[in-house]
């Protein structure tokens, strides 16, 4: 049923011609909004970034500059798509699933490529990816009790990670190479600290949720 009144259906009570097509068009429009398109662009940029990064053995400054450009565009779309979705009520189920996947995919691609090329120690990549995967799984673990909001520290962590990886993608030398080391060190520290804080929040949230469930169950039983 389209939910249209009889007058809209030509007065016969039957669905108006093209009613299903109209509904499908509405659903299609809700999916193909600017926020989702930016997320899709970021997903497409992941394999493009890897190809550019590994051209000519991965050590050609020109190809690395193009890879940096792809990485930078992906990080910029990460900033705007969530904001647009919330500001203009463009949140969709697709966006909820695809946005975090795209975020982690581009960062993982950058870290793994850098470590595979020997530019970044594998333990740094391991720490960051373990934290990101662990926090994602933990969010699902406590989701029935509530949502852990993104913290200011988490946003600083994302900025530090993106800046550090971008600096490593560019084949910097001299003082800038030293600077990128310290930027990555800050990113790793923020990754660990914010990860531990999310764990604390998740434990507290789960305890509160379980306590509320027990209280509600006890109240129902006492009311019988």
Short mmCIF file of C-alpha atoms in Angstrom, two decimals:
data_model
loop_
_atom_site.label_atom_id
_atom_site.label_comp_id
_atom_site.label_asym_id
_atom_site.label_seq_id
_atom_site.Cartn_x
_atom_site.Cartn_y
_atom_site.Cartn_z
CA UNK A 1 0.00 0.00 0.00
CA UNK A 2 1.18 3.54 -0.69
CA UNK A 3 -0.75 5.15 2.14
CA UNK A 4 -2.31 7.69 -0.27
CA UNK A 5 -5.95 8.71 0.28
CA UNK A 6 -8.61 7.52 -2.16
CA UNK A 7 -8.76 10.93 -3.83
CA UNK A 8 -5.08 10.75 -4.59
CA UNK A 9 -5.61 7.32 -6.11
CA UNK A 10 -8.20 8.59 -8.54
CA UNK A 11 -11.18 8.23 -6.17
CA UNK A 12 -11.48 4.47 -6.61
CA UNK A 13 -9.54 3.43 -3.55
CA UNK A 14 -6.99 1.71 -5.76
CA UNK A 15 -3.31 2.68 -5.65
CA UNK A 16 -2.44 5.45 -8.04
CA UNK A 17 -0.53 4.36 -11.13
CA UNK A 18 3.15 4.50 -10.49
CA UNK A 19 2.64 4.49 -6.70
CA UNK A 20 5.24 1.78 -6.16
CA UNK A 21 7.58 3.51 -8.56
CA UNK A 22 7.18 6.75 -6.61
CA UNK A 23 7.95 5.04 -3.33
CA UNK A 24 11.00 3.40 -4.86
CA UNK A 25 12.17 6.79 -6.09
CA UNK A 26 11.86 8.23 -2.58
CA UNK A 27 13.86 5.35 -1.13
CA UNK A 28 16.48 5.71 -3.87
CA UNK A 29 16.78 9.45 -3.16
CA UNK A 30 17.24 8.78 0.54
CA UNK A 31 20.17 6.49 -0.26
CA UNK A 32 21.81 8.65 -2.93
CA UNK A 33 22.33 11.71 -0.76
CA UNK A 34 25.48 13.79 -0.55
CA UNK A 35 26.65 12.23 2.72
CA UNK A 36 26.42 8.69 1.35
CA UNK A 37 28.05 9.71 -1.92
CA UNK A 38 31.04 11.10 0.00
CA UNK A 39 31.27 7.82 1.92
CA UNK A 40 31.21 5.88 -1.36
CA UNK A 41 33.94 8.12 -2.76
CA UNK A 42 36.06 7.32 0.29
CA UNK A 43 35.53 3.59 -0.22
CA UNK A 44 36.59 3.89 -3.87
CA UNK A 45 39.66 5.86 -2.85
CA UNK A 46 40.96 3.00 -0.69
CA UNK A 47 42.05 0.70 -3.58
CA UNK A 48 43.08 3.76 -5.60
CA UNK A 49 45.35 4.86 -2.76
CA UNK A 50 46.94 1.40 -2.48
CA UNK A 51 47.63 1.26 -6.24
CA UNK A 52 49.19 4.73 -6.23
CA UNK A 53 51.19 4.00 -3.10
CA UNK A 54 52.76 0.82 -4.48
CA UNK A 55 53.57 2.07 -7.99
CA UNK A 56 57.20 1.54 -9.03
CA UNK A 57 57.96 -0.42 -5.88
CA UNK A 58 56.45 2.18 -3.57
CA UNK A 59 59.43 4.54 -3.48
CA UNK A 60 58.68 6.96 -6.30
CA UNK A 61 58.16 10.46 -4.77
CA UNK A 62 55.75 11.48 -7.54
CA UNK A 63 53.48 8.44 -7.10
CA UNK A 64 53.67 8.88 -3.32
CA UNK A 65 52.51 12.48 -3.77
CA UNK A 66 49.48 11.26 -5.75
CA UNK A 67 48.82 8.66 -3.06
CA UNK A 68 48.94 11.42 -0.45
CA UNK A 69 46.38 13.41 -2.47
CA UNK A 70 44.01 10.42 -2.51
CA UNK A 71 44.54 9.90 1.23
CA UNK A 72 43.94 13.60 1.94
CA UNK A 73 40.69 13.65 -0.05
CA UNK A 74 39.52 10.55 1.82
CA UNK A 75 40.24 12.16 5.19
CA UNK A 76 38.48 15.38 4.16
CA UNK A 77 35.35 13.50 3.10
CA UNK A 78 35.45 11.77 6.50
CA UNK A 79 35.08 15.18 8.12
CA UNK A 80 32.17 16.32 5.99
CA UNK A 81 29.95 13.28 5.40
CA UNK A 82 29.02 12.72 9.04
CA UNK A 83 28.44 16.42 9.61
CA UNK A 84 26.19 16.67 6.55
CA UNK A 85 24.25 13.55 7.51
CA UNK A 86 23.48 14.93 10.97
CA UNK A 87 22.91 18.55 9.95
CA UNK A 88 20.50 17.78 7.10
CA UNK A 89 18.88 14.62 8.47
CA UNK A 90 20.53 12.39 5.85
CA UNK A 91 21.33 9.51 8.21
CA UNK A 92 20.65 6.12 6.57
CA UNK A 93 21.30 2.51 7.49
CA UNK A 94 23.84 2.35 4.68
CA UNK A 95 25.68 5.34 6.08
CA UNK A 96 25.74 3.91 9.59
CA UNK A 97 27.46 0.77 8.30
CA UNK A 98 29.58 2.12 5.45
CA UNK A 99 30.95 5.26 7.14
CA UNK A 100 32.96 3.53 9.91
CA UNK A 101 34.11 0.85 7.44
CA UNK A 102 35.40 3.53 5.07
CA UNK A 103 37.11 5.39 7.92
CA UNK A 104 39.01 2.34 9.12
CA UNK A 105 39.71 1.01 5.62
CA UNK A 106 41.61 4.09 4.44
CA UNK A 107 43.60 4.32 7.68
CA UNK A 108 44.39 0.59 7.65
CA UNK A 109 45.46 0.79 4.00
CA UNK A 110 47.85 3.62 4.79
CA UNK A 111 49.37 1.94 7.83
CA UNK A 112 49.76 -1.48 6.21
CA UNK A 113 51.31 -0.04 3.04
CA UNK A 114 53.79 2.01 5.08
CA UNK A 115 54.79 -0.98 7.19
CA UNK A 116 55.05 -3.28 4.17
CA UNK A 117 57.41 -0.76 2.56
CA UNK A 118 59.49 -0.54 5.73
CA UNK A 119 58.65 3.10 6.41
CA UNK A 120 56.74 2.43 9.63
CA UNK A 121 57.35 -0.25 12.30
CA UNK A 122 54.77 -3.04 12.25
CA UNK A 123 54.15 -2.65 15.98
CA UNK A 124 52.79 0.87 15.38
CA UNK A 125 50.40 -0.45 12.74
CA UNK A 126 49.44 -3.33 15.05
CA UNK A 127 48.69 -1.07 18.03
CA UNK A 128 46.52 1.32 16.01
CA UNK A 129 44.59 -1.37 14.12
CA UNK A 130 44.08 -3.48 17.27
CA UNK A 131 42.66 -0.46 19.05
CA UNK A 132 40.33 0.49 16.18
CA UNK A 133 39.01 -3.05 15.72
CA UNK A 134 38.69 -3.60 19.46
CA UNK A 135 36.72 -0.41 20.04
CA UNK A 136 34.39 -1.23 17.14
CA UNK A 137 33.65 -4.68 18.56
CA UNK A 138 33.21 -3.21 22.03
CA UNK A 139 30.63 -0.75 20.75
CA UNK A 140 28.57 -3.69 19.46
CA UNK A 141 29.07 -5.43 22.82
CA UNK A 142 27.37 -2.61 24.75
CA UNK A 143 25.04 -1.24 22.06
CA UNK A 144 21.89 -2.62 23.71
CA UNK A 145 22.73 -0.61 26.82
CA UNK A 146 23.55 2.61 25.02
CA UNK A 147 25.92 4.33 22.60
CA UNK A 148 29.42 5.45 23.56
CA UNK A 149 29.69 8.99 22.17
CA UNK A 150 32.75 10.17 20.29
CA UNK A 151 34.96 12.10 22.69
CA UNK A 152 37.14 15.13 22.08
CA UNK A 153 40.16 12.90 22.68
CA UNK A 154 38.91 10.50 20.02
CA UNK A 155 38.62 13.33 17.50
CA UNK A 156 42.13 14.50 18.37
CA UNK A 157 43.33 10.92 17.90
CA UNK A 158 41.79 10.73 14.43
CA UNK A 159 43.36 14.06 13.46
CA UNK A 160 46.77 13.00 14.77
CA UNK A 161 46.60 9.63 12.99
CA UNK A 162 45.56 11.19 9.69
CA UNK A 163 48.26 13.87 9.89
CA UNK A 164 50.97 11.38 10.84
CA UNK A 165 50.10 8.83 8.16
CA UNK A 166 49.86 11.60 5.57
CA UNK A 167 53.33 12.84 6.52
CA UNK A 168 54.74 9.31 6.22
CA UNK A 169 53.10 8.83 2.83
CA UNK A 170 54.99 11.87 1.59
CA UNK A 171 58.67 10.99 1.37
CA UNK A 172 59.83 13.76 3.70
CA UNK A 173 63.44 14.31 4.65
CA UNK A 174 65.38 16.42 7.14
CA UNK A 175 63.50 18.24 9.93
CA UNK A 176 60.11 17.27 8.48
CA UNK A 177 61.04 13.60 8.72
CA UNK A 178 61.89 14.15 12.38
CA UNK A 179 58.63 16.03 12.90
CA UNK A 180 56.56 13.22 11.42
CA UNK A 181 58.13 10.80 13.91
CA UNK A 182 56.89 12.91 16.82
CA UNK A 183 53.47 13.41 15.27
CA UNK A 184 53.14 9.63 14.95
CA UNK A 185 54.32 9.23 18.56
CA UNK A 186 51.53 11.60 19.67
CA UNK A 187 49.04 9.65 17.54
CA UNK A 188 50.07 6.35 19.15
CA UNK A 189 49.79 7.80 22.67
CA UNK A 190 46.34 9.24 21.92
CA UNK A 191 45.31 5.93 20.35
CA UNK A 192 46.19 4.00 23.52
CA UNK A 193 44.85 6.58 26.01
CA UNK A 194 41.50 7.11 24.25
CA UNK A 195 41.18 3.35 23.74
CA UNK A 196 41.51 2.75 27.49
CA UNK A 197 38.99 5.52 28.15
CA UNK A 198 36.49 3.89 25.77
CA UNK A 199 36.97 0.58 27.59
CA UNK A 200 36.22 2.32 30.89
CA UNK A 201 33.09 3.92 29.44
CA UNK A 202 31.94 0.61 27.99
CA UNK A 203 32.33 -1.20 31.33
CA UNK A 204 30.45 1.54 33.20
CA UNK A 205 27.71 1.66 30.57
CA UNK A 206 27.25 -2.11 30.64
CA UNK A 207 27.10 -2.20 34.44
CA UNK A 208 24.52 0.57 34.48
CA UNK A 209 22.51 -1.17 31.80
CA UNK A 210 22.53 -4.51 33.61
CA UNK A 211 21.59 -2.80 36.89
CA UNK A 212 18.67 -1.05 35.19
CA UNK A 213 17.50 -4.35 33.68
CA UNK A 214 17.65 -6.07 37.07
CA UNK A 215 15.73 -3.22 38.71
CA UNK A 216 13.05 -3.33 35.99
CA UNK A 217 12.76 -7.11 36.29
CA UNK A 218 12.45 -6.86 40.07
CA UNK A 219 9.79 -4.18 39.75
CA UNK A 220 7.74 -6.29 37.37
CA UNK A 221 7.97 -9.32 39.66
CA UNK A 222 6.96 -7.31 42.75
CA UNK A 223 3.96 -5.91 40.87
CA UNK A 224 2.46 -9.32 40.18
#
